[in-house]
XYZ file of C-alpha atoms in Angstrom:
567
model
C 104.033 0.534 60.717
C 106.539 3.042 61.968
C 106.137 6.783 61.455
C 109.803 7.494 62.035
C 111.403 9.658 59.334
C 113.827 7.754 57.189
C 116.094 9.229 54.538
C 115.907 7.292 51.309
C 118.718 6.739 48.863
C 118.437 10.186 47.319
C 119.892 12.804 49.724
C 117.488 15.327 51.178
C 114.311 13.387 50.328
C 112.256 12.550 53.443
C 110.496 9.252 53.844
C 109.689 6.522 56.327
C 109.958 2.762 56.760
C 107.027 0.427 57.389
C 107.446 -1.517 60.635
C 105.422 -4.440 59.248
C 106.694 -4.985 55.722
C 110.044 -3.175 55.942
C 109.092 -1.252 52.790
C 110.299 2.316 52.361
C 107.824 5.052 51.476
C 108.914 8.295 49.822
C 106.765 11.175 51.109
C 106.533 12.797 47.655
C 105.452 9.529 46.063
C 103.032 8.938 48.941
C 101.197 12.200 48.204
C 100.622 11.336 44.553
C 99.815 7.709 45.249
C 97.043 9.033 47.508
C 95.766 11.560 44.955
C 95.709 9.149 42.033
C 94.342 6.192 43.994
C 91.510 8.204 45.583
C 90.633 9.753 42.202
C 90.605 6.298 40.642
C 88.227 4.988 43.316
C 85.870 7.953 42.750
C 85.719 7.173 39.013
C 85.296 3.478 39.869
C 82.195 4.406 41.878
C 80.827 6.544 39.039
C 81.424 3.745 36.539
C 79.875 1.251 38.958
C 76.676 3.284 39.280
C 76.489 3.365 35.486
C 77.090 -0.410 35.400
C 74.164 -1.000 37.748
C 71.867 1.098 35.543
C 72.990 -0.813 32.458
C 72.547 -4.218 34.111
C 69.032 -3.281 35.177
C 68.308 -2.192 31.612
C 69.687 -5.289 29.885
C 67.695 -7.342 32.421
C 64.706 -7.308 30.113
C 62.138 -7.768 32.874
C 63.270 -4.531 34.555
C 64.380 -2.556 31.475
C 65.132 0.564 33.510
C 66.567 3.248 31.223
C 64.985 4.912 28.173
C 66.827 4.389 24.911
C 68.706 7.717 24.810
C 69.970 7.365 28.378
C 70.943 3.741 27.748
C 73.544 4.734 25.156
C 74.564 7.793 27.177
C 75.224 5.715 30.275
C 76.906 3.025 28.166
C 79.379 5.676 26.967
C 79.820 6.987 30.518
C 80.372 3.484 31.925
C 82.996 2.519 29.334
C 85.107 5.663 29.767
C 84.982 5.681 33.555
C 85.667 1.987 34.052
C 88.065 1.129 31.239
C 89.977 4.424 31.074
C 89.628 6.746 34.075
C 89.513 4.305 37.023
C 92.160 2.056 35.558
C 94.621 4.786 34.470
C 94.455 6.735 37.739
C 95.066 3.601 39.782
C 97.812 2.432 37.433
C 99.669 5.739 37.784
C 99.447 5.239 41.564
C 100.898 1.731 41.090
C 103.716 3.099 38.896
C 104.676 5.674 41.540
C 104.648 2.934 44.176
C 106.634 0.464 42.060
C 109.400 2.919 41.139
C 109.973 4.193 44.688
C 109.025 1.810 47.495
C 110.565 -1.491 46.255
C 113.704 0.383 45.119
C 114.158 2.578 48.208
C 114.116 5.550 45.820
C 112.721 9.075 45.612
C 110.138 10.298 43.128
C 111.820 12.216 40.322
C 109.688 15.364 40.325
C 106.737 16.739 42.302
C 106.092 19.365 39.617
C 105.847 16.736 36.896
C 103.541 14.660 39.112
C 101.278 17.679 39.718
C 101.154 18.436 35.991
C 100.272 14.809 35.245
C 97.535 14.668 37.867
C 96.101 18.042 36.886
C 95.771 17.163 33.216
C 94.282 13.769 34.004
C 91.652 15.072 36.408
C 90.662 17.985 34.157
C 90.438 15.708 31.103
C 88.334 13.113 32.918
C 85.922 15.698 34.331
C 85.543 17.397 30.948
C 84.719 14.102 29.276
C 82.217 13.035 31.929
C 80.503 16.435 31.853
C 79.982 16.441 28.100
C 78.711 12.829 28.142
C 76.119 13.506 30.851
C 75.103 16.685 29.055
C 73.999 14.462 26.173
C 76.514 15.671 23.587
C 78.611 12.516 23.263
C 76.288 9.497 22.920
C 78.886 7.714 20.792
C 79.922 4.967 23.252
C 83.522 4.375 24.250
C 84.677 3.377 20.766
C 83.251 6.658 19.341
C 83.441 5.222 15.819
C 83.301 7.742 13.005
C 81.112 8.911 11.321
C 79.384 9.217 14.720
C 80.568 12.561 16.042
C 80.686 13.893 19.601
C 81.192 17.407 20.928
C 84.843 18.596 20.664
C 85.138 18.650 24.470
C 84.714 14.852 24.466
C 87.832 14.343 22.337
C 89.778 17.118 24.060
C 89.104 15.568 27.462
C 90.415 12.190 26.323
C 93.487 13.875 24.804
C 94.227 15.695 28.079
C 93.764 12.439 30.002
C 96.200 10.650 27.672
C 98.799 13.431 27.818
C 98.574 13.569 31.612
C 99.088 9.809 31.828
C 102.074 10.005 29.480
C 103.621 12.651 31.731
C 103.079 10.391 34.728
C 104.761 7.538 32.853
C 107.694 9.873 32.085
C 107.988 10.567 35.825
C 108.130 6.800 36.386
C 110.933 6.331 33.845
C 112.874 9.294 35.240
C 112.553 7.875 38.763
C 113.958 4.543 37.607
C 116.895 6.342 35.986
C 117.652 8.357 39.121
C 117.360 5.264 41.326
C 119.860 3.400 39.130
C 122.195 6.388 38.888
C 122.198 6.963 42.659
C 122.532 3.231 43.394
C 119.327 3.261 45.425
C 119.177 -0.524 45.122
C 121.612 -3.323 44.399
C 121.179 -6.346 42.182
C 118.441 -6.763 39.614
C 115.215 -4.766 39.549
C 112.459 -6.387 41.688
C 109.965 -8.260 39.564
C 107.061 -6.029 40.649
C 108.993 -3.020 39.321
C 109.983 -4.930 36.187
C 106.315 -5.722 35.537
C 105.423 -2.074 36.071
C 108.182 -1.139 33.601
C 106.608 -3.439 30.997
C 103.224 -1.832 31.678
C 104.726 1.636 31.265
C 106.354 0.746 27.928
C 103.070 -0.632 26.606
C 101.310 2.476 27.960
C 103.542 4.741 25.865
C 102.697 2.853 22.668
C 99.015 2.772 23.642
C 98.733 6.474 24.400
C 100.599 7.406 21.237
C 97.940 5.473 19.315
C 95.384 7.529 21.198
C 97.082 10.787 20.199
C 97.297 9.721 16.552
C 93.586 8.907 16.397
C 92.056 11.490 18.746
C 93.877 14.654 17.678
C 92.686 14.611 14.025
C 89.200 13.600 15.226
C 89.191 16.600 17.567
C 90.297 18.958 14.802
C 87.576 17.512 12.565
C 84.956 18.059 15.277
C 86.101 21.696 15.442
C 85.683 22.042 11.666
C 89.373 22.649 11.087
C 90.193 19.529 9.037
C 88.408 16.984 6.851
C 86.798 13.873 8.318
C 89.343 11.109 9.006
C 88.739 7.862 7.142
C 86.451 5.707 9.361
C 88.386 2.567 8.379
C 91.669 4.209 9.413
C 89.995 5.394 12.619
C 88.908 1.900 13.639
C 92.321 0.395 12.955
C 94.269 2.988 14.947
C 91.664 3.348 17.696
C 92.004 -0.292 18.685
C 95.701 0.313 19.237
C 94.394 2.490 22.075
C 91.204 0.684 23.063
C 92.484 -2.876 23.301
C 96.118 -2.272 24.183
C 95.141 -0.033 27.097
C 93.706 -3.177 28.664
C 97.057 -4.914 28.184
C 98.656 -2.231 30.345
C 96.184 -3.527 32.927
C 97.397 -7.088 32.426
C 101.023 -6.193 33.222
C 99.987 -4.150 36.256
C 97.656 -6.924 37.415
C 100.337 -9.616 37.130
C 102.771 -7.380 39.023
C 100.183 -7.126 41.812
C 99.903 -10.924 41.848
C 103.653 -11.277 42.393
C 103.759 -8.498 44.995
C 100.881 -9.685 47.171
C 101.778 -13.375 47.022
C 105.266 -12.409 48.242
C 104.122 -9.981 50.947
C 101.456 -12.339 52.318
C 103.098 -15.752 51.936
C 106.752 -15.129 51.139
C 106.194 -16.588 47.665
C 108.839 -16.100 44.994
C 108.815 -16.764 41.233
C 109.709 -20.331 40.318
C 112.088 -19.008 37.668
C 112.479 -15.238 37.681
C 114.260 -15.122 34.311
C 111.322 -16.895 32.647
C 108.863 -14.539 34.339
C 110.776 -11.501 33.090
C 110.886 -12.990 29.595
C 107.103 -13.337 29.721
C 106.795 -9.594 30.412
C 109.017 -8.971 27.382
C 106.666 -11.102 25.261
C 103.829 -8.824 26.381
C 105.761 -5.770 25.197
C 106.555 -7.274 21.798
C 103.324 -9.059 20.901
C 100.392 -7.963 23.068
C 99.220 -5.278 20.619
C 98.577 -7.932 17.973
C 95.577 -9.106 19.968
C 93.882 -5.801 19.074
C 93.152 -7.382 15.693
C 90.332 -9.514 17.067
C 88.139 -6.397 17.175
C 88.499 -6.084 13.401
C 87.889 -9.665 12.310
C 84.569 -8.816 10.680
C 85.922 -5.591 9.169
C 86.149 -5.828 5.358
C 88.910 -3.221 5.187
C 91.699 -5.586 6.270
C 92.621 -8.811 4.548
C 92.288 -12.409 5.683
C 96.076 -12.916 5.812
C 96.478 -10.000 8.220
C 93.623 -11.292 10.378
C 94.882 -14.869 10.544
C 98.472 -13.863 11.304
C 97.549 -11.418 14.070
C 94.985 -13.646 15.762
C 96.817 -16.942 15.612
C 100.553 -17.452 15.201
C 101.771 -14.100 16.497
C 99.096 -13.566 19.158
C 99.932 -16.908 20.746
C 103.266 -15.479 21.912
C 101.348 -13.065 24.146
C 99.090 -15.938 25.226
C 102.229 -17.868 26.161
C 103.252 -14.997 28.439
C 99.918 -15.130 30.285
C 100.211 -18.900 30.636
C 103.700 -18.503 32.144
C 102.421 -16.064 34.773
C 99.289 -18.142 35.302
C 101.549 -21.073 36.243
C 104.387 -19.374 38.126
C 102.197 -17.375 40.532
C 100.268 -20.359 41.976
C 103.398 -22.525 41.717
C 105.317 -19.995 43.817
C 102.473 -19.988 46.349
C 102.474 -23.800 46.487
C 106.231 -23.944 47.082
C 106.016 -21.285 49.804
C 103.229 -23.182 51.577
C 104.967 -26.554 51.312
C 108.152 -25.010 52.719
C 106.069 -23.797 55.674
C 105.205 -27.444 56.352
C 101.846 -27.768 54.612
C 102.746 -30.885 52.628
C 99.676 -33.092 53.024
C 98.535 -34.587 49.701
C 98.216 -32.728 46.440
C 96.023 -29.888 47.698
C 96.728 -29.760 51.435
C 98.501 -26.450 50.929
C 95.365 -24.977 49.320
C 93.159 -25.520 52.376
C 95.800 -23.881 54.595
C 95.907 -20.668 52.564
C 94.651 -17.469 54.285
C 91.270 -17.347 52.552
C 89.947 -14.837 55.108
C 92.647 -12.352 54.126
C 90.913 -10.087 51.551
C 94.208 -9.213 49.891
C 94.952 -12.888 49.306
C 91.409 -13.996 48.420
C 91.142 -11.065 45.982
C 94.438 -12.067 44.370
C 93.506 -15.757 44.148
C 90.072 -14.989 42.672
C 91.705 -12.602 40.199
C 94.056 -15.365 39.023
C 91.226 -17.909 38.666
C 88.685 -15.604 37.010
C 91.214 -14.032 34.666
C 92.998 -17.297 33.870
C 90.152 -19.784 33.591
C 87.238 -17.656 32.412
C 89.061 -14.806 30.700
C 91.925 -16.808 29.228
C 89.827 -19.626 27.787
C 87.203 -17.307 26.286
C 89.786 -14.792 25.046
C 91.861 -17.254 23.044
C 88.740 -18.897 21.626
C 86.859 -15.736 20.677
C 90.070 -14.250 19.274
C 90.208 -16.990 16.639
C 89.177 -15.572 13.279
C 86.721 -18.284 12.274
C 84.984 -18.520 15.668
C 84.894 -14.760 16.118
C 82.474 -14.348 13.238
C 79.660 -16.064 15.208
C 80.363 -14.156 18.431
C 81.707 -10.747 17.475
C 78.570 -8.624 17.815
C 76.991 -10.587 20.666
C 77.071 -10.281 24.441
C 79.742 -12.988 24.508
C 82.392 -10.331 23.846
C 81.594 -8.109 26.869
C 81.132 -11.355 28.797
C 84.781 -12.064 28.032
C 86.235 -8.681 28.888
C 84.248 -8.384 32.106
C 86.109 -11.413 33.466
C 89.464 -10.050 32.292
C 89.305 -6.326 33.020
C 86.882 -6.511 35.964
C 87.209 -10.004 37.403
C 90.964 -9.914 36.777
C 92.364 -6.374 36.928
C 89.821 -4.551 39.097
C 89.696 -7.376 41.638
C 93.510 -7.472 41.820
C 93.620 -3.700 42.361
C 91.018 -4.037 45.125
C 93.164 -6.720 46.756
C 96.197 -4.429 46.583
C 94.267 -1.678 48.371
C 93.932 -3.846 51.495
C 97.698 -3.546 51.998
C 98.489 -0.229 50.296
C 95.842 1.826 52.136
C 97.352 1.009 55.571
C 100.867 1.404 54.159
C 100.291 4.805 52.516
C 97.486 6.349 54.609
C 98.689 4.765 57.894
C 95.246 3.726 59.088
C 93.854 0.254 59.737
C 90.772 -0.784 57.801
C 87.381 -0.374 59.413
C 84.779 -3.171 59.430
C 87.313 -5.911 58.818
C 84.674 -8.652 58.798
C 82.905 -6.966 55.891
C 86.248 -6.501 54.131
C 86.864 -10.260 54.285
C 83.579 -10.900 52.446
C 83.933 -8.161 49.824
C 86.281 -9.920 47.306
C 84.117 -13.061 47.356
C 80.929 -11.096 46.733
C 82.565 -9.139 43.927
C 83.982 -12.290 42.314
C 80.589 -14.019 42.489
C 78.792 -10.994 41.029
C 81.190 -10.611 38.114
C 81.113 -14.351 37.377
C 77.293 -14.360 37.266
C 77.325 -11.205 35.133
C 79.772 -12.737 32.677
C 77.922 -16.060 32.542
C 74.672 -14.242 31.850
C 76.288 -12.246 29.058
C 78.050 -15.241 27.551
C 75.054 -17.589 27.470
C 72.677 -14.877 26.268
C 75.254 -14.016 23.598
C 75.404 -17.672 22.590
C 71.690 -17.359 21.797
C 72.395 -14.409 19.548
C 71.645 -11.477 21.884
C 73.633 -8.535 20.532
C 76.059 -6.627 22.709
C 74.587 -3.124 22.275
C 70.925 -3.855 21.698
C 68.582 -1.740 23.830
C 65.460 -3.908 23.580
C 65.515 -7.550 22.529
C 61.728 -7.912 22.774
C 61.293 -5.526 19.851
C 63.049 -8.092 17.649
C 60.643 -10.868 18.684
C 63.099 -13.716 18.104
C 64.332 -14.524 21.628
C 62.654 -17.030 23.891
C 62.533 -17.595 27.665
C 66.107 -18.917 27.830
C 67.605 -15.626 26.620
C 65.472 -13.715 29.138
C 66.641 -16.084 31.890
C 70.301 -15.425 31.186
C 69.722 -11.686 30.956
C 68.163 -12.012 34.393
C 71.339 -13.758 35.607
C 73.276 -10.831 34.103
C 71.128 -8.421 36.115
C 71.494 -10.309 39.396
C 75.266 -10.515 38.893
C 75.412 -6.803 38.145
C 73.531 -5.970 41.358
C 75.844 -8.188 43.455
C 78.967 -6.756 41.835
C 77.763 -3.198 42.420
C 76.945 -3.889 46.081
C 80.446 -5.304 46.541
C 81.985 -2.321 44.737
C 80.006 0.024 47.000
C 81.234 -1.890 50.062
C 84.818 -1.509 48.815
C 84.439 2.251 48.302
C 82.811 2.706 51.730
C 85.581 0.653 53.361
C 88.335 2.701 51.700
C 86.747 6.117 52.294
C 85.635 5.184 55.813
C 89.151 3.996 56.627
C 90.650 7.332 55.543
C 88.378 9.187 57.980
C 87.712 6.727 60.783
C 90.381 4.016 60.602
C 92.561 3.555 63.676
C 95.819 5.446 63.198
C 98.997 3.413 62.962
C 101.498 5.137 65.211
C 104.718 3.324 65.946
C 103.151 -0.137 65.634
C 102.671 -2.771 62.932
C 99.552 -2.639 60.774
C 96.782 -5.016 61.777
C 97.366 -8.506 60.351
C 94.801 -9.873 57.904
C 96.039 -13.411 58.482
C 99.206 -15.216 57.368
C 99.860 -18.982 57.621
C 102.524 -19.676 60.217
C 105.443 -21.996 59.530
C 104.941 -25.412 61.112
C 107.532 -27.030 63.343
C 110.344 -28.632 61.355
C 109.721 -26.630 58.180
C 112.737 -25.364 56.250
C 112.517 -22.200 54.121
C 114.159 -22.624 50.715
C 114.260 -26.425 50.967
C 112.134 -26.989 47.842
C 113.830 -24.521 45.514
C 115.092 -27.336 43.263
C 112.397 -29.951 43.886
C 110.680 -30.571 40.541
C 107.724 -32.291 42.247
C 107.001 -29.456 44.676
C 104.420 -27.955 42.302
C 102.386 -31.112 41.698
C 99.184 -29.397 42.854
C 99.688 -26.572 40.387
C 100.404 -29.112 37.648
C 97.045 -30.803 38.314
C 95.286 -27.428 38.180
C 97.055 -26.711 34.904
C 95.780 -29.966 33.413
C 92.247 -29.077 34.548
C 92.626 -25.705 32.839
C 93.796 -27.334 29.598
C 90.898 -29.811 29.688
C 88.392 -26.958 30.125
C 90.024 -25.068 27.287
C 89.856 -28.046 24.921
C 86.173 -28.649 25.678
C 85.232 -24.976 25.221
C 87.351 -24.525 22.102
C 85.929 -27.506 20.254
C 82.380 -26.750 21.396
C 82.750 -23.430 19.603
C 83.975 -25.126 16.425
C 80.902 -27.366 16.647
C 78.710 -24.256 16.975
C 80.413 -22.765 13.922
C 79.850 -25.964 11.950
C 76.145 -25.859 12.852
C 75.877 -22.309 11.536
C 77.808 -22.970 8.330
C 77.368 -26.675 7.478
C 79.572 -28.373 4.919
C 77.571 -30.502 2.477
């Protein structure tokens, strides 16, 4: 990576060009990418510590926390993992996506400072009041449960700060287009970030609509909002915020597969259309949190969780096919053409950025996708809604999918932005695998225990006296998975922080290579662009996915029939 100053498209804005990737880095954007990414990792660590405590409490044999601290830490874990870590890192991704791929300058340092300041103050306020014991309401904070006003004010400040950061992203895109910073169409990683930003605006506006009147009520200024109204609007924030993650995660998939392997979308127009489907229909999936709520009708539930929601599912299936298909084509064009899966064995599995991306695709697609579509079906949801199967699902989507993808991105972005090579590279190569294994065990433990009726927020299942050894076994698997995932998370944090202080400086040289498959003799780049059989390996994997989905889907209908027999 070169440290030579390089003027970007906007006059008077200093920057540099990476000697390895050829990517341009705006110095203003670099500062705020650092601030937001480091803050996100700090909140990731805090949420991870809380996750370990919760796993060791739900592991009935250990049962670590007392009841009051269980719900306090559950609240702390949800806010730090699903809101603070994710939003800080996503703002960093937005600043990267609107500057570096476009050779553009960040619109405003002052706006970026305002955004970061509000976000950090809001997050710290919220965490403080939770740990003080004045907001044991869990992340959903359903009324009539009431927290201290600082809890709601902190979330409001966090949301407003994020909205300001999103505005800076949009303004940067406008300036880049106006100043002709790039030619041709917008890169797909930036297009995916644009979709994420649009969804973020709708999401955060839902948050403002629901949190502001709740804050004024907690201050005694207004009457209590209707709890039914609260639940409906809150899920426009709570669920859709995770769909911002999906767009950002998919953008990371495209970026890293291209940087590492030279992969390109099989059909870029179709991929962009899939992002548009996310924008139009992803919020409908929020309805699956309300399928047992008597306040909304059956017609509304069926429409939102079937016909309309499937358009968003279609978008995920498009990305789930095009990313591995692009990788397969890139590998076959490098000469790895042996059999159906010869290209798979030649992939750089020791590269943590690639292994993290690949595991993210598999865990999110196979485990998260299959369970999400099934549990989002109105009839099946009624036997799973209040069980550990639901957090089992979103731990493989938000954690096994999004968090793992963001970790993978860090293995390239940290050297690019901080200009230091990673320390302890052997440990870094193991980290994504350990994290993926831990999250998979955690999710399996949750899902199977939930299938036996273990509720999602129950402090002590022994007090109920209805669960046998099998439920305790799977809660033990949950605990073991949680410990492994936390150890891997801790390794990731130590690697990132240690690299910032002790990593070898990159001065006028390329960044250290994690491992990239070389092109074999006689290979021809671009030769398979129109070969319809070039993705035969991906097609086989797709059929395996569909077979797994069919088995799981109909097994759940069988379980429903056993609960509610027809005579």
